[in-house]
Coordinates of N, CA, C and O in Angstrom, one line a residue:
X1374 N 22.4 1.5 -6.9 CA 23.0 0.9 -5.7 C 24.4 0.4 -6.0 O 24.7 -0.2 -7.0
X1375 N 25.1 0.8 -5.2 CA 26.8 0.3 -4.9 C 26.9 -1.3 -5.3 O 26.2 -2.2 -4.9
X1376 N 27.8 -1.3 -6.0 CA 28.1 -3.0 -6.5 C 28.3 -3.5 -5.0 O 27.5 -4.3 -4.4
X1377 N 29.3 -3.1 -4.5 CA 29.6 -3.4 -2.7 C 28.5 -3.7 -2.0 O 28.5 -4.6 -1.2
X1378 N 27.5 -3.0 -2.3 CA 26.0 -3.9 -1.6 C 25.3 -4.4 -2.2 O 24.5 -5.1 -1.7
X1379 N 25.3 -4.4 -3.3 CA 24.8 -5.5 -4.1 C 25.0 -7.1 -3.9 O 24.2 -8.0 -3.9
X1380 N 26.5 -7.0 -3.8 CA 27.4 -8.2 -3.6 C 27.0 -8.6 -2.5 O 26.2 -9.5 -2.3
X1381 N 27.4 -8.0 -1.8 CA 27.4 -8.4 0.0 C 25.7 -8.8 0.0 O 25.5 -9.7 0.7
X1382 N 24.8 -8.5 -0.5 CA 23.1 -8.7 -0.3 C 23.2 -10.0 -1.0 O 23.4 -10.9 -0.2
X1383 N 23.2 -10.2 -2.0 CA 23.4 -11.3 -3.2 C 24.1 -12.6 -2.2 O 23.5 -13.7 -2.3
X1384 N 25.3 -12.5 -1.3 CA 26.4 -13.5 -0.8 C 25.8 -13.9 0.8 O 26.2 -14.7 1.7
X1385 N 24.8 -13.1 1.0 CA 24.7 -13.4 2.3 C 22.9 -14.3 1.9 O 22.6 -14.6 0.7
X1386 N 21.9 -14.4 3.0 CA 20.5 -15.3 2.9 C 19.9 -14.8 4.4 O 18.7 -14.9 4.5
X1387 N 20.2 -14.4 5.1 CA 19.3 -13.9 6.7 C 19.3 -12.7 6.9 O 20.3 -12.1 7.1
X1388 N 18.6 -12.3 6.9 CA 18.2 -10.8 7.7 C 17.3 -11.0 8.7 O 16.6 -12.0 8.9
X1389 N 17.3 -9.7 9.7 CA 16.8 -9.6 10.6 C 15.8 -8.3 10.3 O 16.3 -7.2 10.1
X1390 N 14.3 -8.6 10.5 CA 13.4 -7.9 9.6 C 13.1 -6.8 11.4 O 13.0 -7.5 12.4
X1391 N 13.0 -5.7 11.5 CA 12.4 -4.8 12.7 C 10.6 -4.4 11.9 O 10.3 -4.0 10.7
X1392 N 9.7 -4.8 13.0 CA 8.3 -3.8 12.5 C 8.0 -3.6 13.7 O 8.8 -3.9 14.6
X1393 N 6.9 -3.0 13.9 CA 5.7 -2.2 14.6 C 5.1 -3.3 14.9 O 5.0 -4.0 13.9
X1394 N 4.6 -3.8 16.2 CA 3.5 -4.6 16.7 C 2.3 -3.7 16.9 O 2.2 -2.4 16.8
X1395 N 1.1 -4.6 17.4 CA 0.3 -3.9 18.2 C 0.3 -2.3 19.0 O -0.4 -1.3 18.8
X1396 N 1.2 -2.7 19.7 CA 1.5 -1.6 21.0 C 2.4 -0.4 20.5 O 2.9 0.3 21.4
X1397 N 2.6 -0.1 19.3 CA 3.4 0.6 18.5 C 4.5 0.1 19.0 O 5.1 1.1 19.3
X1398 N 5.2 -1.0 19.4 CA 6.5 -1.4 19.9 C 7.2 -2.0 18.8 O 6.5 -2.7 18.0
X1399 N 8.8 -2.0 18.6 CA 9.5 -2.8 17.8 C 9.3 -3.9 18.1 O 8.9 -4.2 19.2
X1400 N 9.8 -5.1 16.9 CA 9.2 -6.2 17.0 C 9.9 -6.9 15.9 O 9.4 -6.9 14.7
X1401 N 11.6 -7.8 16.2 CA 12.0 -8.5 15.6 C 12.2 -9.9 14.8 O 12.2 -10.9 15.6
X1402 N 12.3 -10.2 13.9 CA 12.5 -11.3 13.2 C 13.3 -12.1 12.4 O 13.8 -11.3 11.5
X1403 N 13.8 -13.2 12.1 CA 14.8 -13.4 11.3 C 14.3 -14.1 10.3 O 13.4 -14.9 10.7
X1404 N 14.6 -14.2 8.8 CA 14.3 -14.4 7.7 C 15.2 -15.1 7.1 O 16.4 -15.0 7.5
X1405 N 15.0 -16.0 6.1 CA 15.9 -16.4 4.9 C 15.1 -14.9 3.5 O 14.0 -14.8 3.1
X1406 N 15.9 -14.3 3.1 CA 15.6 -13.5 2.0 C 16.3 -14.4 0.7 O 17.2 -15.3 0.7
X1407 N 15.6 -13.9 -0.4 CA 16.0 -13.8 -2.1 C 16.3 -12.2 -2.4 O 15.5 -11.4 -2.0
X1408 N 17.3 -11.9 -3.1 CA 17.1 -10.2 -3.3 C 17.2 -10.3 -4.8 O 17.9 -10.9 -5.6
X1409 N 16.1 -9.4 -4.8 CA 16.0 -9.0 -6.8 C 16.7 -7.6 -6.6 O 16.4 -6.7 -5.8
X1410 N 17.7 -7.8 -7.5 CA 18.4 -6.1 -8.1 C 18.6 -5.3 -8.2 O 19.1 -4.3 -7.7
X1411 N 18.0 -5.9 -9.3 CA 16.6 -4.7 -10.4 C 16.0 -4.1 -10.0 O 16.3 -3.0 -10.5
X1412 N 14.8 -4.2 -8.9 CA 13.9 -3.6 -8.3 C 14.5 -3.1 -7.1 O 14.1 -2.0 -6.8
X1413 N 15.3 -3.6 -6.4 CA 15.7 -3.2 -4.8 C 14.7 -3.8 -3.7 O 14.3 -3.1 -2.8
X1414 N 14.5 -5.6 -4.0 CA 13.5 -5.8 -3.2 C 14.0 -6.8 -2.7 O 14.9 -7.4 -3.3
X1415 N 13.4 -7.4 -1.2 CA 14.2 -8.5 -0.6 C 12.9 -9.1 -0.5 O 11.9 -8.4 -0.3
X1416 N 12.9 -10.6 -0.8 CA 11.7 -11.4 -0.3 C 12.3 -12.3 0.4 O 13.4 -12.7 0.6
X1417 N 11.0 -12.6 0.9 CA 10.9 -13.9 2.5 C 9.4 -14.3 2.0 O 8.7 -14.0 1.1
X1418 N 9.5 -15.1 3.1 CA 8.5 -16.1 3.4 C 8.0 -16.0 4.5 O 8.6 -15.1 5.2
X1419 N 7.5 -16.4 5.0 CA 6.7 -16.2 6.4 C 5.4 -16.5 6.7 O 4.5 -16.0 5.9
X1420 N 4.9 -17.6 7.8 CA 3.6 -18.1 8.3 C 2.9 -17.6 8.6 O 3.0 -16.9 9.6
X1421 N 1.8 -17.6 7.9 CA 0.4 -16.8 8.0 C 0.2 -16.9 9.6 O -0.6 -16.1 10.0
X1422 N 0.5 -17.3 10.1 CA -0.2 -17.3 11.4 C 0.5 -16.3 12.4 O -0.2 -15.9 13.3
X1423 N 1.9 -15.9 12.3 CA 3.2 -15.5 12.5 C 2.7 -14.0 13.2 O 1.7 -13.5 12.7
X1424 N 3.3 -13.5 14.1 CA 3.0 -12.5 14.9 C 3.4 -11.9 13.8 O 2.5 -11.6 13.0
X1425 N 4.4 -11.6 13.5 CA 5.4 -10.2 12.4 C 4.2 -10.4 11.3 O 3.5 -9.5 11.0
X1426 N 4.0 -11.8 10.6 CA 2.7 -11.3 9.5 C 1.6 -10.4 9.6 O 1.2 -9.6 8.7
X1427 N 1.1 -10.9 11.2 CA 0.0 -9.8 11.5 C 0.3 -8.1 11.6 O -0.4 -7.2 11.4
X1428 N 1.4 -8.1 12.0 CA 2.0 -6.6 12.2 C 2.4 -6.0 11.4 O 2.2 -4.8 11.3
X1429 N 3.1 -6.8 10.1 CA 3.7 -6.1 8.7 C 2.1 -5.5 7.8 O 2.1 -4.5 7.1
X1430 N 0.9 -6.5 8.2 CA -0.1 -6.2 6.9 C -0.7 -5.3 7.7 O -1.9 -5.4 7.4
X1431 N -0.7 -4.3 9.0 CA -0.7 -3.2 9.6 C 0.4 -2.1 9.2 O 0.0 -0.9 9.1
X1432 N 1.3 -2.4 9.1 CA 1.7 -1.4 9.4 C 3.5 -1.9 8.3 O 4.4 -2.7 8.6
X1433 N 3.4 -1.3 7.3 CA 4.1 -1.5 6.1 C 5.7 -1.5 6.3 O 6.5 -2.4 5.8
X1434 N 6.0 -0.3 7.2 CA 7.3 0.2 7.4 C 8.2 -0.2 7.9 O 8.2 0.3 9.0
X1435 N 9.2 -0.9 7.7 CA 10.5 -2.0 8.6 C 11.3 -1.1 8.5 O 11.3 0.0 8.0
X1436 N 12.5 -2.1 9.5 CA 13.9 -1.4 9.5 C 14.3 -3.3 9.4 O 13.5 -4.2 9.5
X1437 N 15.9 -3.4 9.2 CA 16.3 -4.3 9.3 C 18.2 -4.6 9.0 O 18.7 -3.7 8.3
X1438 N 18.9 -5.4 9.3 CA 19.9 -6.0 9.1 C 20.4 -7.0 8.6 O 20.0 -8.1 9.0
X1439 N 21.5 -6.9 7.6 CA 22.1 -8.3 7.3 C 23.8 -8.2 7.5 O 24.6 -7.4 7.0
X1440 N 24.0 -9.5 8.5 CA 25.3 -10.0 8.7 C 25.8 -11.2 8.2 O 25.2 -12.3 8.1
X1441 N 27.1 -10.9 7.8 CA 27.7 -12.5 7.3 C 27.4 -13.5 8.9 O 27.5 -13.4 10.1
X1442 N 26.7 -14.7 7.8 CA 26.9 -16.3 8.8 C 28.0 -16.3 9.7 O 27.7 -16.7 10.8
X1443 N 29.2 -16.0 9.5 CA 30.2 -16.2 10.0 C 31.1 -14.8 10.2 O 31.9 -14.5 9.3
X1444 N 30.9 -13.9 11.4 CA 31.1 -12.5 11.0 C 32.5 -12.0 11.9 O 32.3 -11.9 13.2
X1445 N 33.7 -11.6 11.3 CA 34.6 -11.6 12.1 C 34.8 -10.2 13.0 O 34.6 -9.0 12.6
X1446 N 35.0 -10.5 13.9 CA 34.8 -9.1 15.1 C 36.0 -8.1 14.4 O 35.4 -7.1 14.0
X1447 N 37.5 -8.0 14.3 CA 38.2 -6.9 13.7 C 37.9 -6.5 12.4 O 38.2 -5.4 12.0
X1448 N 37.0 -7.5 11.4 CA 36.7 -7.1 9.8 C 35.3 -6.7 9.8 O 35.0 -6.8 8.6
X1449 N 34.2 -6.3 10.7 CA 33.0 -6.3 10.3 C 32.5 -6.1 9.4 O 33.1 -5.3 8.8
X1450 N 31.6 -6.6 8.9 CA 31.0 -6.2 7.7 C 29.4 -5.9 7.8 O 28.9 -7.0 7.9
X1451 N 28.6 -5.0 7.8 CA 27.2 -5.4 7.5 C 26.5 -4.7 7.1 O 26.9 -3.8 6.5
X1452 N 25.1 -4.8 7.3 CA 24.4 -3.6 6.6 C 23.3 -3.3 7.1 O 22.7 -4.2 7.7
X1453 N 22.6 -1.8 7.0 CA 21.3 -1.6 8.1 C 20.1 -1.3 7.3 O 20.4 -0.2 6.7
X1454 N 19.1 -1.6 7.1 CA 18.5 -1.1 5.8 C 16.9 -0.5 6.2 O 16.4 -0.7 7.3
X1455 N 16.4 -0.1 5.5 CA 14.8 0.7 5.3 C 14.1 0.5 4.3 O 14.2 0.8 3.1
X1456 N 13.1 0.0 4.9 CA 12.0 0.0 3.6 C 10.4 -0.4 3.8 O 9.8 -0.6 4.9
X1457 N 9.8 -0.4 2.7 CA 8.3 -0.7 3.0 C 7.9 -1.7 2.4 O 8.6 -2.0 1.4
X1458 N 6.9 -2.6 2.7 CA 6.6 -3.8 2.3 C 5.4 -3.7 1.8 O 4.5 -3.2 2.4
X1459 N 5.5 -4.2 0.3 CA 4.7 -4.2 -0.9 C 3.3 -5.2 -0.9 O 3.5 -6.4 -0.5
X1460 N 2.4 -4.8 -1.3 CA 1.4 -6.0 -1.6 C 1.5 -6.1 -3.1 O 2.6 -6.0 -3.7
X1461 N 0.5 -6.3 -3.5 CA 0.5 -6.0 -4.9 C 1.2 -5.2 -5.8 O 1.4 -5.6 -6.9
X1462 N 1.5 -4.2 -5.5 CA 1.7 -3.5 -6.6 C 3.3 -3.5 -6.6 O 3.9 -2.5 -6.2
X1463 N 4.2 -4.5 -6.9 CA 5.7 -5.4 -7.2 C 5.9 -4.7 -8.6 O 5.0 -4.9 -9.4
X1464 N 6.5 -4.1 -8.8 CA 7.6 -3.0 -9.7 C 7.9 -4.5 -11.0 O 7.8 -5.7 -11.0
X1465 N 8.4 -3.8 -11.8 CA 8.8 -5.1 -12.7 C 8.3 -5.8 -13.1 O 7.0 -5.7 -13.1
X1466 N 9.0 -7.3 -13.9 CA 8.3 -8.2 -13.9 C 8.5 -9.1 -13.7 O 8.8 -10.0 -14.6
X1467 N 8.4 -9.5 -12.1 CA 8.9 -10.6 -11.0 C 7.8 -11.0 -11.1 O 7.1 -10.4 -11.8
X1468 N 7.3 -12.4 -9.9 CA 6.5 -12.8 -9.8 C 7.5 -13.3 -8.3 O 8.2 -14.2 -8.1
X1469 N 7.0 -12.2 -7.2 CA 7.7 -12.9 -6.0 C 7.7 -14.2 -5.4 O 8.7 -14.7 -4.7
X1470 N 6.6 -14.7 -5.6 CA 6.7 -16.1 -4.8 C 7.6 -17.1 -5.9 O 8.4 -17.9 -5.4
X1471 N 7.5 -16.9 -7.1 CA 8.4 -18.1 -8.0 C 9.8 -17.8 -7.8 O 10.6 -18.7 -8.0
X1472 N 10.0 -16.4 -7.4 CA 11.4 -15.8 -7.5 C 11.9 -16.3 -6.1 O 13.1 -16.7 -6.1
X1473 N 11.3 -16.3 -5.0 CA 11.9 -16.8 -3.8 C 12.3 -18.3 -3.7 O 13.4 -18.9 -3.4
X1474 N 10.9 -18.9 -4.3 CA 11.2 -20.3 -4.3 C 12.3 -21.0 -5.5 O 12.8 -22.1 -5.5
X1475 N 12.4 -20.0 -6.5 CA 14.1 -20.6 -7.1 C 15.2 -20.8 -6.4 O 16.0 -21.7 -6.6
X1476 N 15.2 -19.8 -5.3 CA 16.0 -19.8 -5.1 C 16.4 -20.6 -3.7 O 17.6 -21.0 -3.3
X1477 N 15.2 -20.6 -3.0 CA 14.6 -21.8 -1.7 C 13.5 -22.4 -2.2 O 12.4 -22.0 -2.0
X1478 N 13.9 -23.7 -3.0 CA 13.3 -24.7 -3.6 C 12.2 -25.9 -2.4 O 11.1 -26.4 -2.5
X1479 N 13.2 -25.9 -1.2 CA 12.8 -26.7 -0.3 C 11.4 -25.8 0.4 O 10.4 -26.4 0.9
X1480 N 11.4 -24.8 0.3 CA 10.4 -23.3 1.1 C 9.2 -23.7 0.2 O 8.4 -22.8 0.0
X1481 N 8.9 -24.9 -0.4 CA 7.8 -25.1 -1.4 C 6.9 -26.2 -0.2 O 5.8 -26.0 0.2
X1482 N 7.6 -26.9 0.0 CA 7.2 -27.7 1.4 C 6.1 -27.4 2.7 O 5.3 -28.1 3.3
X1483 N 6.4 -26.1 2.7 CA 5.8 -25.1 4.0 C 4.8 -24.3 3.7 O 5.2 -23.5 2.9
X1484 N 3.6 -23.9 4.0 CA 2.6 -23.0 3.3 C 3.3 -22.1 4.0 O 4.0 -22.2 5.0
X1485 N 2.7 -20.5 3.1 CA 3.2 -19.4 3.9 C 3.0 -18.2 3.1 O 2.4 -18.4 2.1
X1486 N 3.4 -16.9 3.2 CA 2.8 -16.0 2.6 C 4.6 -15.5 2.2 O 5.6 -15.6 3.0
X1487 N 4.4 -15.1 1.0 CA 5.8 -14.4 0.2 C 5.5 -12.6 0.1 O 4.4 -12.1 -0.1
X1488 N 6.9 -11.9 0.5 CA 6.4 -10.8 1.5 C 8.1 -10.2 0.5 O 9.2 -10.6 0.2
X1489 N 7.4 -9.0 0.2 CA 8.2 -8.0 -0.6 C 9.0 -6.8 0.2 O 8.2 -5.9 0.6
X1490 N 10.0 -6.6 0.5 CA 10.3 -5.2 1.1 C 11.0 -4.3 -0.2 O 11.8 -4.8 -1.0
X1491 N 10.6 -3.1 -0.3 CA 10.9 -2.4 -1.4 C 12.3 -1.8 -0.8 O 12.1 -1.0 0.1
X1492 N 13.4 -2.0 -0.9 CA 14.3 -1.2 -0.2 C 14.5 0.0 -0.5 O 14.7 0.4 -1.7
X1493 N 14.6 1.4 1.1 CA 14.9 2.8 0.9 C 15.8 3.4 0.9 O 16.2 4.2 0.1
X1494 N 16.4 3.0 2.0 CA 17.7 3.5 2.3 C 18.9 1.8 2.7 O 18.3 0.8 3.1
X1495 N 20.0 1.9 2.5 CA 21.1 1.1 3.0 C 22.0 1.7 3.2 O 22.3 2.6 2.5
X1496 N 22.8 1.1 4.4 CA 24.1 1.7 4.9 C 24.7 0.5 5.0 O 24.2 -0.5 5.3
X1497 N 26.2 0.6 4.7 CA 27.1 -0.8 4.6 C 27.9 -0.2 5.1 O 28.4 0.8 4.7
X1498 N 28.3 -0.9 6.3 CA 30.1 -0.8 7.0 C 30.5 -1.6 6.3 O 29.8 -2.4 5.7
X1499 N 32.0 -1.7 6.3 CA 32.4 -2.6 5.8 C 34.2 -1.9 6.0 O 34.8 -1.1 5.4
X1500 N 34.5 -2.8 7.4 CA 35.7 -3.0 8.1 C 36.8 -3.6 7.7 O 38.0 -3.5 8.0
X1501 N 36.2 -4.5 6.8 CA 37.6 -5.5 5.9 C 38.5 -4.7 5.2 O 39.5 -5.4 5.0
X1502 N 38.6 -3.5 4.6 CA 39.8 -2.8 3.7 C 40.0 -1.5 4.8 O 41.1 -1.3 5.2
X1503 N 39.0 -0.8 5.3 CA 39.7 0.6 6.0 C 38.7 0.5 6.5 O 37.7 0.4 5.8
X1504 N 39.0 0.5 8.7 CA 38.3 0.9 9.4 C 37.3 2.0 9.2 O 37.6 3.1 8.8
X1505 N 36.4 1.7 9.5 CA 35.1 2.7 9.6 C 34.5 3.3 8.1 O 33.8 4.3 8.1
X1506 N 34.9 2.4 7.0 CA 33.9 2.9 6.1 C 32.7 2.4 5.9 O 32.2 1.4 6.2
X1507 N 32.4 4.0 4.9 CA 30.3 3.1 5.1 C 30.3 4.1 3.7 O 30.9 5.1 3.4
X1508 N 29.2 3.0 2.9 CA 28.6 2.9 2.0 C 27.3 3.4 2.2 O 26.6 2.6 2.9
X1509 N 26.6 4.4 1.7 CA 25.2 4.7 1.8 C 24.4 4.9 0.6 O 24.7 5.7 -0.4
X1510 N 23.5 4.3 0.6 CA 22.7 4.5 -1.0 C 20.9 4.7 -0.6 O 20.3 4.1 0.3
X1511 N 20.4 5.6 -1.2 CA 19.2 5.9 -1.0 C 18.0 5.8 -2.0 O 18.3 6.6 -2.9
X1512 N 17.2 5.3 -2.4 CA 16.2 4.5 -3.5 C 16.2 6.2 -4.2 O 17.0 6.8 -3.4
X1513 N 15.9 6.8 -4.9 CA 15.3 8.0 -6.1 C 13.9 7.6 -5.9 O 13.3 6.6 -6.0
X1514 N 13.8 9.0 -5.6 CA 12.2 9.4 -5.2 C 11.7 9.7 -6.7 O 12.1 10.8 -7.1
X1515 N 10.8 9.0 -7.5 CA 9.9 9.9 -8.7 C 9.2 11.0 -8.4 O 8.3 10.9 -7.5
X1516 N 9.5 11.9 -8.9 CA 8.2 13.0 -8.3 C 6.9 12.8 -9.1 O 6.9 12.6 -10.3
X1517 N 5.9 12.8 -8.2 CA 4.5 13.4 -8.4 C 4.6 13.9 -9.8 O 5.6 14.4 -10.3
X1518 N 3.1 13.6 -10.4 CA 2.6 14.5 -11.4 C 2.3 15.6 -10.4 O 1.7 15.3 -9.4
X1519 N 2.6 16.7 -10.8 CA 2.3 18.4 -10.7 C 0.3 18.2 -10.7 O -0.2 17.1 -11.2
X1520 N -0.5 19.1 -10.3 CA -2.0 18.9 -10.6 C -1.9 20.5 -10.7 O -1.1 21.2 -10.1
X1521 N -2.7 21.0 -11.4 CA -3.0 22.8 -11.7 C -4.3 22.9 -11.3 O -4.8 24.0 -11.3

């Protein structure tokens, strides 16, 4: 991944998570995220009770965005991203819920479930040096073992 989105993921904390409801309909949310690296994973937090919780542990696959807090209309900057949301099987050797709450200490207060998106694809505009450039980075697919 592009240091440029690295940075910009690392400097910003909200995203806006897209899933599948019920009705196969889109179904928005906004988040405080932690992003690990390393792995290409954004964590959140979110209440068990929470419509989007019920919809994510159906149906894995998001879309989503992150904008600067403070985002200037002639300099845009932001990013559009893809990915699927992990149960168990977290890449590495994170431990998501300790890794979110380093970094949202106060998010220990609240019960809630800590929620992984593996990131697939990202696109970054980014308006601040030359109109209309974009940054695109795509996860590497491992291939399959071959079977005979």
């Amino acid at each position: 991944m592009q240091k440029e989105i690295t940075n910009f993921i690392k400097e910003n904390r909200i995203a806006t998570i897209c899933c599948i409801d019920d009705n196969n309909k889109p179904y928005c949310f906004h988040c405080f995220y932690a992003f690990d690296e390393k792995n290409h994973l954004l964590i959140f937090k979110s209440s068990p009770g929470s419509s989007h919780s019920q919809f994510l542990a159906e149906n894995r696959n998001i879309s989503g965005s992150i904008l600067p807090e403070k985002p200037e209309f002639l300099a845009m900057k932001g990013i559009q991203l893809t990915g699927t949301i992990l149960y168990k099987d977290v890449q590495g050797q994170i431990n998501p819920g300790v890794y979110y709450h380093k970094k949202f200490p106060l998010a220990l207060a609240k019960s809630g479930n800590v929620w992984c998106v593996e990131l697939e694809r990202v696109k970054m505009t980014d308006n601040t040096t030359i109109f209309g450039k974009k940054l695109n980075w795509t996860k590497e697919k491992i291939p399959q073992e071959q079977t005979l």
